[in-house]
């Protein structure tokens, strides 16, 4: 296991919020434990240290003035009459493209047909293509790439074809 693979593994563990991981392949042992500020990686009995930035805390600093409430986000496009909302049929992770670095399946302004793939929702390591159930124009993407989504969560707003 080289340094690049270790770095990718650490980034993956941070992304998935995994605090502790251990791997043993032949004579190679790797143990990663995230504890606050540092991650320690052991390989071949030689200790190697990689600093991993901690997740930023939401607590205000001492002596800081209280923060005013964040204003409510603008009304979703559903307020516009006649828009159709494509909702997630499952709980999972939203992906706007077939692979990292690939262009998204659709973007705002694209015209879609019935059955056209809009996105992928990963659930339990299965990639589920979410298809348009209506022909029309994509007005807005309502989910964030790589973020968890809930059952029934609105993913896209589509203006139906007239």
PDB file of C-alpha atoms in Angstrom:
ATOM      1  CA  UNK A   1       0.000   0.000   0.000  1.00  0.00           C
ATOM      2  CA  UNK A   2       1.618   3.242  -1.114  1.00  0.00           C
ATOM      3  CA  UNK A   3       1.255   6.753   0.245  1.00  0.00           C
ATOM      4  CA  UNK A   4      -1.320   7.753  -2.422  1.00  0.00           C
ATOM      5  CA  UNK A   5      -3.552   4.793  -1.537  1.00  0.00           C
ATOM      6  CA  UNK A   6      -3.299   5.655   2.164  1.00  0.00           C
ATOM      7  CA  UNK A   7      -4.239   9.259   1.462  1.00  0.00           C
ATOM      8  CA  UNK A   8      -7.270   8.148  -0.582  1.00  0.00           C
ATOM      9  CA  UNK A   9      -8.293   5.741   2.175  1.00  0.00           C
ATOM     10  CA  UNK A  10      -8.064   8.489   4.805  1.00  0.00           C
ATOM     11  CA  UNK A  11     -10.111  10.877   2.636  1.00  0.00           C
ATOM     12  CA  UNK A  12     -12.748   8.163   2.140  1.00  0.00           C
ATOM     13  CA  UNK A  13     -12.930   7.496   5.895  1.00  0.00           C
ATOM     14  CA  UNK A  14     -13.333  11.214   6.600  1.00  0.00           C
ATOM     15  CA  UNK A  15     -16.041  11.524   3.920  1.00  0.00           C
ATOM     16  CA  UNK A  16     -17.989   8.581   5.384  1.00  0.00           C
ATOM     17  CA  UNK A  17     -17.298   9.784   8.961  1.00  0.00           C
ATOM     18  CA  UNK A  18     -15.651   6.497   9.996  1.00  0.00           C
ATOM     19  CA  UNK A  19     -13.676   6.964  13.226  1.00  0.00           C
ATOM     20  CA  UNK A  20     -11.654   3.736  13.274  1.00  0.00           C
ATOM     21  CA  UNK A  21     -10.481   1.342  10.546  1.00  0.00           C
ATOM     22  CA  UNK A  22      -8.143  -1.640  10.462  1.00  0.00           C
ATOM     23  CA  UNK A  23      -6.887  -3.587   7.419  1.00  0.00           C
ATOM     24  CA  UNK A  24      -4.552  -6.578   7.250  1.00  0.00           C
ATOM     25  CA  UNK A  25      -3.325  -7.844   3.878  1.00  0.00           C
ATOM     26  CA  UNK A  26      -0.517 -10.395   4.053  1.00  0.00           C
ATOM     27  CA  UNK A  27       2.394  -8.762   5.884  1.00  0.00           C
ATOM     28  CA  UNK A  28       0.849  -5.276   5.630  1.00  0.00           C
ATOM     29  CA  UNK A  29      -1.174  -3.977   8.568  1.00  0.00           C
ATOM     30  CA  UNK A  30      -2.900  -0.619   8.522  1.00  0.00           C
ATOM     31  CA  UNK A  31      -4.819   0.853  11.428  1.00  0.00           C
ATOM     32  CA  UNK A  32      -6.371   4.294  11.236  1.00  0.00           C
ATOM     33  CA  UNK A  33      -8.075   5.896  14.187  1.00  0.00           C
ATOM     34  CA  UNK A  34      -9.468   9.411  14.012  1.00  0.00           C
ATOM     35  CA  UNK A  35      -9.316  11.100  17.376  1.00  0.00           C
ATOM     36  CA  UNK A  36      -9.881  14.829  17.367  1.00  0.00           C
ATOM     37  CA  UNK A  37      -6.869  16.289  15.618  1.00  0.00           C
ATOM     38  CA  UNK A  38      -4.546  13.529  14.388  1.00  0.00           C
ATOM     39  CA  UNK A  39      -4.690  10.181  12.648  1.00  0.00           C
ATOM     40  CA  UNK A  40      -1.959   7.616  13.224  1.00  0.00           C
ATOM     41  CA  UNK A  41      -1.188   5.081  10.524  1.00  0.00           C
ATOM     42  CA  UNK A  42       1.068   2.059  11.118  1.00  0.00           C
ATOM     43  CA  UNK A  43       2.398   0.065   8.173  1.00  0.00           C
ATOM     44  CA  UNK A  44       5.039  -2.716   8.288  1.00  0.00           C
ATOM     45  CA  UNK A  45       5.674  -1.895  11.926  1.00  0.00           C
ATOM     46  CA  UNK A  46       7.032   1.565  10.988  1.00  0.00           C
ATOM     47  CA  UNK A  47       4.924   4.352  12.466  1.00  0.00           C
ATOM     48  CA  UNK A  48       3.825   7.003   9.985  1.00  0.00           C
ATOM     49  CA  UNK A  49       1.812  10.009  11.027  1.00  0.00           C
ATOM     50  CA  UNK A  50      -0.664  11.878   8.861  1.00  0.00           C
ATOM     51  CA  UNK A  51      -2.419  14.938  10.175  1.00  0.00           C
ATOM     52  CA  UNK A  52      -6.127  15.003   9.444  1.00  0.00           C
ATOM     53  CA  UNK A  53      -7.974  18.246  10.075  1.00  0.00           C
ATOM     54  CA  UNK A  54     -10.731  17.854  12.657  1.00  0.00           C
ATOM     55  CA  UNK A  55     -14.350  18.509  11.778  1.00  0.00           C
ATOM     56  CA  UNK A  56     -15.054  22.174  12.567  1.00  0.00           C
ATOM     57  CA  UNK A  57     -17.047  22.659  15.747  1.00  0.00           C
ATOM     58  CA  UNK A  58     -20.283  24.614  15.695  1.00  0.00           C
ATOM     59  CA  UNK A  59     -19.730  26.079  19.177  1.00  0.00           C
ATOM     60  CA  UNK A  60     -19.168  29.865  19.315  1.00  0.00           C
ATOM     61  CA  UNK A  61     -15.897  31.240  20.681  1.00  0.00           C
ATOM     62  CA  UNK A  62     -15.800  32.570  24.224  1.00  0.00           C
ATOM     63  CA  UNK A  63     -16.657  36.242  24.403  1.00  0.00           C
ATOM     64  CA  UNK A  64     -18.178  36.220  20.922  1.00  0.00           C
ATOM     65  CA  UNK A  65     -21.403  38.091  20.416  1.00  0.00           C
ATOM     66  CA  UNK A  66     -24.431  35.873  19.843  1.00  0.00           C
ATOM     67  CA  UNK A  67     -25.134  35.235  16.194  1.00  0.00           C
ATOM     68  CA  UNK A  68     -28.487  36.372  14.837  1.00  0.00           C
ATOM     69  CA  UNK A  69     -30.777  33.703  13.471  1.00  0.00           C
ATOM     70  CA  UNK A  70     -30.070  32.760   9.879  1.00  0.00           C
ATOM     71  CA  UNK A  71     -32.838  34.018   7.584  1.00  0.00           C
ATOM     72  CA  UNK A  72     -35.062  31.374   6.039  1.00  0.00           C
ATOM     73  CA  UNK A  73     -33.944  30.152   2.630  1.00  0.00           C
ATOM     74  CA  UNK A  74     -35.872  31.491  -0.352  1.00  0.00           C
ATOM     75  CA  UNK A  75     -39.058  29.670  -1.262  1.00  0.00           C
ATOM     76  CA  UNK A  76     -38.436  26.559  -3.366  1.00  0.00           C
ATOM     77  CA  UNK A  77     -39.428  26.607  -7.043  1.00  0.00           C
ATOM     78  CA  UNK A  78     -42.599  24.741  -6.073  1.00  0.00           C
ATOM     79  CA  UNK A  79     -44.066  28.162  -5.365  1.00  0.00           C
ATOM     80  CA  UNK A  80     -43.999  28.714  -9.141  1.00  0.00           C
ATOM     81  CA  UNK A  81     -47.225  27.364 -10.582  1.00  0.00           C
ATOM     82  CA  UNK A  82     -47.183  24.246 -12.708  1.00  0.00           C
ATOM     83  CA  UNK A  83     -43.800  22.800 -11.733  1.00  0.00           C
ATOM     84  CA  UNK A  84     -43.520  19.046 -11.296  1.00  0.00           C
ATOM     85  CA  UNK A  85     -41.264  17.780  -8.494  1.00  0.00           C
ATOM     86  CA  UNK A  86     -39.233  14.610  -8.989  1.00  0.00           C
ATOM     87  CA  UNK A  87     -38.946  12.981  -5.558  1.00  0.00           C
ATOM     88  CA  UNK A  88     -36.567  10.309  -4.310  1.00  0.00           C
ATOM     89  CA  UNK A  89     -38.202   6.893  -4.105  1.00  0.00           C
ATOM     90  CA  UNK A  90     -35.536   5.705  -1.625  1.00  0.00           C
ATOM     91  CA  UNK A  91     -33.157   6.829   1.113  1.00  0.00           C
ATOM     92  CA  UNK A  92     -29.534   7.038  -0.012  1.00  0.00           C
ATOM     93  CA  UNK A  93     -26.769   9.255  -1.371  1.00  0.00           C
ATOM     94  CA  UNK A  94     -27.507  11.577  -4.313  1.00  0.00           C
ATOM     95  CA  UNK A  95     -25.123  11.605  -7.286  1.00  0.00           C
ATOM     96  CA  UNK A  96     -25.654  13.947 -10.225  1.00  0.00           C
ATOM     97  CA  UNK A  97     -23.204  12.142 -12.554  1.00  0.00           C
ATOM     98  CA  UNK A  98     -22.435   8.526 -13.491  1.00  0.00           C
ATOM     99  CA  UNK A  99     -18.896   8.793 -12.048  1.00  0.00           C
ATOM    100  CA  UNK A 100     -16.667  11.365 -10.326  1.00  0.00           C
ATOM    101  CA  UNK A 101     -15.410  13.898 -12.854  1.00  0.00           C
ATOM    102  CA  UNK A 102     -18.097  13.016 -15.425  1.00  0.00           C
ATOM    103  CA  UNK A 103     -20.591  15.671 -16.514  1.00  0.00           C
ATOM    104  CA  UNK A 104     -23.941  15.599 -14.693  1.00  0.00           C
ATOM    105  CA  UNK A 105     -26.832  13.676 -16.233  1.00  0.00           C
ATOM    106  CA  UNK A 106     -28.878  16.911 -16.402  1.00  0.00           C
ATOM    107  CA  UNK A 107     -28.556  20.560 -15.438  1.00  0.00           C
ATOM    108  CA  UNK A 108     -30.944  23.500 -15.182  1.00  0.00           C
ATOM    109  CA  UNK A 109     -32.258  24.418 -18.618  1.00  0.00           C
ATOM    110  CA  UNK A 110     -31.957  20.887 -20.095  1.00  0.00           C
ATOM    111  CA  UNK A 111     -35.012  19.408 -21.782  1.00  0.00           C
ATOM    112  CA  UNK A 112     -35.744  15.853 -20.625  1.00  0.00           C
ATOM    113  CA  UNK A 113     -38.003  13.077 -21.902  1.00  0.00           C
ATOM    114  CA  UNK A 114     -39.941  10.438 -19.969  1.00  0.00           C
ATOM    115  CA  UNK A 115     -37.548   7.691 -18.836  1.00  0.00           C
ATOM    116  CA  UNK A 116     -34.384   9.816 -19.153  1.00  0.00           C
ATOM    117  CA  UNK A 117     -31.933   9.311 -16.268  1.00  0.00           C
ATOM    118  CA  UNK A 118     -31.744  12.389 -14.025  1.00  0.00           C
ATOM    119  CA  UNK A 119     -29.417  11.151 -11.272  1.00  0.00           C
ATOM    120  CA  UNK A 120     -28.265   8.155  -9.258  1.00  0.00           C
ATOM    121  CA  UNK A 121     -29.202   7.357  -5.668  1.00  0.00           C
ATOM    122  CA  UNK A 122     -26.831   4.935  -3.953  1.00  0.00           C
ATOM    123  CA  UNK A 123     -28.496   2.805  -1.300  1.00  0.00           C
ATOM    124  CA  UNK A 124     -26.696  -0.089   0.411  1.00  0.00           C
ATOM    125  CA  UNK A 125     -23.966  -0.135  -2.273  1.00  0.00           C
ATOM    126  CA  UNK A 126     -26.568  -0.383  -5.061  1.00  0.00           C
ATOM    127  CA  UNK A 127     -26.710   2.404  -7.651  1.00  0.00           C
ATOM    128  CA  UNK A 128     -30.319   3.235  -8.533  1.00  0.00           C
ATOM    129  CA  UNK A 129     -30.977   5.382 -11.602  1.00  0.00           C
ATOM    130  CA  UNK A 130     -33.743   7.904 -11.033  1.00  0.00           C
ATOM    131  CA  UNK A 131     -35.618   8.566 -14.270  1.00  0.00           C
ATOM    132  CA  UNK A 132     -37.842  11.432 -15.290  1.00  0.00           C
ATOM    133  CA  UNK A 133     -41.526  10.576 -15.087  1.00  0.00           C
ATOM    134  CA  UNK A 134     -42.452  13.626 -17.168  1.00  0.00           C
ATOM    135  CA  UNK A 135     -41.203  15.353 -20.326  1.00  0.00           C
ATOM    136  CA  UNK A 136     -40.174  18.968 -19.819  1.00  0.00           C
ATOM    137  CA  UNK A 137     -37.413  21.403 -18.867  1.00  0.00           C
ATOM    138  CA  UNK A 138     -35.264  21.083 -15.740  1.00  0.00           C
ATOM    139  CA  UNK A 139     -35.836  24.296 -13.769  1.00  0.00           C
ATOM    140  CA  UNK A 140     -33.693  23.500 -10.733  1.00  0.00           C
ATOM    141  CA  UNK A 141     -31.677  20.732  -9.084  1.00  0.00           C
ATOM    142  CA  UNK A 142     -32.742  20.632  -5.423  1.00  0.00           C
ATOM    143  CA  UNK A 143     -30.261  18.085  -4.025  1.00  0.00           C
ATOM    144  CA  UNK A 144     -26.493  18.443  -3.450  1.00  0.00           C
ATOM    145  CA  UNK A 145     -24.103  15.992  -5.111  1.00  0.00           C
ATOM    146  CA  UNK A 146     -22.728  13.405  -2.674  1.00  0.00           C
ATOM    147  CA  UNK A 147     -25.138  14.301   0.120  1.00  0.00           C
ATOM    148  CA  UNK A 148     -27.592  11.952   1.860  1.00  0.00           C
ATOM    149  CA  UNK A 149     -31.232  12.243   0.824  1.00  0.00           C
ATOM    150  CA  UNK A 150     -34.449  11.015   2.379  1.00  0.00           C
ATOM    151  CA  UNK A 151     -37.423   9.129   1.002  1.00  0.00           C
ATOM    152  CA  UNK A 152     -39.751  11.579  -0.735  1.00  0.00           C
ATOM    153  CA  UNK A 153     -37.162  14.385  -0.802  1.00  0.00           C
ATOM    154  CA  UNK A 154     -37.552  16.663  -3.822  1.00  0.00           C
ATOM    155  CA  UNK A 155     -34.618  16.237  -6.234  1.00  0.00           C
ATOM    156  CA  UNK A 156     -35.573  18.235  -9.342  1.00  0.00           C
ATOM    157  CA  UNK A 157     -38.159  20.792 -10.398  1.00  0.00           C
ATOM    158  CA  UNK A 158     -39.398  20.249 -13.971  1.00  0.00           C
ATOM    159  CA  UNK A 159     -41.561  22.579 -16.065  1.00  0.00           C
ATOM    160  CA  UNK A 160     -43.840  20.230 -18.082  1.00  0.00           C
ATOM    161  CA  UNK A 161     -43.762  20.343 -21.884  1.00  0.00           C
ATOM    162  CA  UNK A 162     -46.788  22.125 -23.315  1.00  0.00           C
TER     163      UNK A 162
END
